[in-house]
Amino acid sequence: MGENALARMSRDNRLIWALCVASIVIYINLYMMQGMLPLIAERFQVSAARSTLVLSVTSFTLAFSLLIYAVISDRIGRHKPIVWSLWALALSNLLLIYIRSFDGLVAVRLLQGVLLASLPAIAMAYFKEQLQPQTMLKAAAVYITANSFGGIVGRLLGGVLSQYFDWQSAMWVLLLVSLLGVAVTNWLLPSARSAAKREHRIRRWQFRQEGRIDLRGFLRHLQDNQMRLAYIIGGVTFMMMVNQYSFIQLRLMAEPYYWSRFQATLIFLCYSSGTIASYFTARWITRHGQLPLFKMSLVLMLAGTLLTLLENQVTICIGFLLSSCGFFVTHSCCNSFVAMRANRHRAKATSLYLCFYYFGAAMGGPYLMMFWHHSAWQGIVVGSLLLLVVIAVAVWRLGSAQRHSLSAPPQLAKAHH
């Protein structure tokens, strides 16, 4: 193997591992609060249900900030927005150490949502620009696995800290973990760009004053029927899944289970099925295609949700293992579908998908809270089943659109693309 090939492999691996470490930092910061909801309710004297807004507001500002980072990264490149926002995110945890009110906590989390958005908005476009297509699929699978791992670690860390530490000590731990992760990312992330990429970026700088080009980039993807359906599938799936995990903690801490704060966060270990599934999804997509995987995932999420109705701790855990597997396969399929379908304005395509994705998470809290207040966990299941119907319709329509695209004359299919 020649020196250039070895250098490229080394550069590719550094990029993949850098973005995976950054992803773990991002998702620890995003989801540690979900594992601390009981402590937040107690410290800031709000109801347990209202404490879930801490996650919703962060997801809300994250969702819309994705679009901004997509434009910025298309203008100035992928490297700087990631590095700058990660350092700002780590340092913003200093504000959490000294926060005194729930409103103040919500305000800081709104700010952090903006800083959390950079990596999710840019990562897939970064991979597609720097990696070969087959390597890109594997990188996407490893990256989503890192997302899942960071989410699990963040939630479990939140559970441990809320059980054994006070608020300020917990926030100091978050600050130190974040600084360490950002430093490792900064060390790993390659700064070199190929000449072709630099020339492409110079051409993009010529359009700096033309905001209409940015708007056209977003509209190009929103006008693509298959892209819209992928956005809806991902957004509604996350709307259901992430908020189910918030409310199941409240159920497990109540009668007849009476789990402790830390024990309630152990339910997040069920994410591990999704972590494992994410790793193998690239291989499954290559072998079977996305549509069969969407259908399989839908069945898993339906079965998992219904199993949680049984008054048994084991079946609840099995239900969440099934649902988490289905969710992460769906998310991996959507992510790869969007990244591979976008032949222009790639960062805008992936950021639009993630905008729908996190906007779903933000809306899912208030949506499911209505069902929780009416019928507790049984209400959550009913609300989730309604969302699964929406997902099923979107998957069916995506399949129909793909069959129509395949059967269309070449010039018509090209026009749709």
Short mmCIF file of N, CA and C in Angstrom, two decimals, residues 76 82 152 162 166 174 176 186 190 226 255 278-280 285 317 322 330 339 357 375-376 394 401:
data_model
loop_
_atom_site.label_atom_id
_atom_site.label_comp_id
_atom_site.label_asym_id
_atom_site.label_seq_id
_atom_site.Cartn_x
_atom_site.Cartn_y
_atom_site.Cartn_z
N ILE A 76 -17.85 28.67 5.34
CA ILE A 76 -16.48 28.78 5.87
C ILE A 76 -15.83 27.42 6.11
N ILE A 82 -17.36 23.46 14.18
CA ILE A 82 -17.38 22.37 15.15
C ILE A 82 -16.50 22.69 16.34
N ILE A 152 -26.45 7.08 26.25
CA ILE A 152 -26.52 6.15 27.38
C ILE A 152 -25.64 6.65 28.52
N SER A 162 -27.19 12.40 40.29
CA SER A 162 -28.38 12.86 41.03
C SER A 162 -28.61 12.03 42.29
N ASP A 166 -24.57 16.52 45.00
CA ASP A 166 -25.47 17.66 44.93
C ASP A 166 -25.35 18.31 43.56
N LEU A 174 -19.71 17.49 34.95
CA LEU A 174 -20.08 17.70 33.54
C LEU A 174 -19.09 18.62 32.86
N LEU A 176 -15.87 19.16 33.59
CA LEU A 176 -14.56 18.51 33.41
C LEU A 176 -14.62 17.44 32.32
N ASN A 186 -10.22 18.03 19.53
CA ASN A 186 -9.37 19.04 18.91
C ASN A 186 -8.04 18.45 18.47
N PRO A 190 -8.48 16.23 11.88
CA PRO A 190 -7.53 16.71 10.86
C PRO A 190 -7.92 18.10 10.39
N GLN A 226 -39.36 12.36 -1.45
CA GLN A 226 -38.74 11.29 -0.69
C GLN A 226 -37.94 11.85 0.49
N GLU A 255 -45.50 3.74 42.54
CA GLU A 255 -45.94 2.39 42.88
C GLU A 255 -46.32 1.62 41.61
N SER A 278 -27.23 -0.04 15.47
CA SER A 278 -26.68 1.04 14.65
C SER A 278 -25.39 0.61 13.96
N TYR A 279 -24.58 -0.14 14.69
CA TYR A 279 -23.28 -0.55 14.16
C TYR A 279 -23.45 -1.44 12.93
N PHE A 280 -24.48 -2.28 12.91
CA PHE A 280 -24.67 -3.23 11.82
C PHE A 280 -25.60 -2.70 10.71
N ILE A 285 -28.29 -2.24 5.32
CA ILE A 285 -28.78 -1.38 4.22
C ILE A 285 -28.21 -1.86 2.89
N CYS A 317 -38.67 -3.75 30.40
CA CYS A 317 -37.30 -3.66 29.88
C CYS A 317 -37.19 -4.29 28.49
N LEU A 322 -36.66 -3.65 22.52
CA LEU A 322 -37.19 -3.79 21.17
C LEU A 322 -37.40 -2.42 20.52
N THR A 330 -34.16 2.82 12.39
CA THR A 330 -34.87 3.86 11.62
C THR A 330 -34.02 5.10 11.45
N ALA A 339 -28.17 11.57 3.47
CA ALA A 339 -26.80 11.92 3.09
C ALA A 339 -26.46 11.43 1.69
N TYR A 357 -35.92 16.13 13.24
CA TYR A 357 -35.62 15.12 14.26
C TYR A 357 -35.71 15.73 15.67
N SER A 375 -54.01 9.75 31.62
CA SER A 375 -54.06 8.32 31.93
C SER A 375 -52.72 7.72 32.30
N ALA A 376 -51.78 8.54 32.77
CA ALA A 376 -50.46 8.06 33.18
C ALA A 376 -49.81 7.25 32.05
N ALA A 394 -46.11 7.24 6.51
CA ALA A 394 -44.96 7.85 5.83
C ALA A 394 -44.07 6.79 5.18
N ALA A 401 -43.31 6.07 -3.46
CA ALA A 401 -42.53 7.07 -4.20
C ALA A 401 -41.31 6.43 -4.84
#
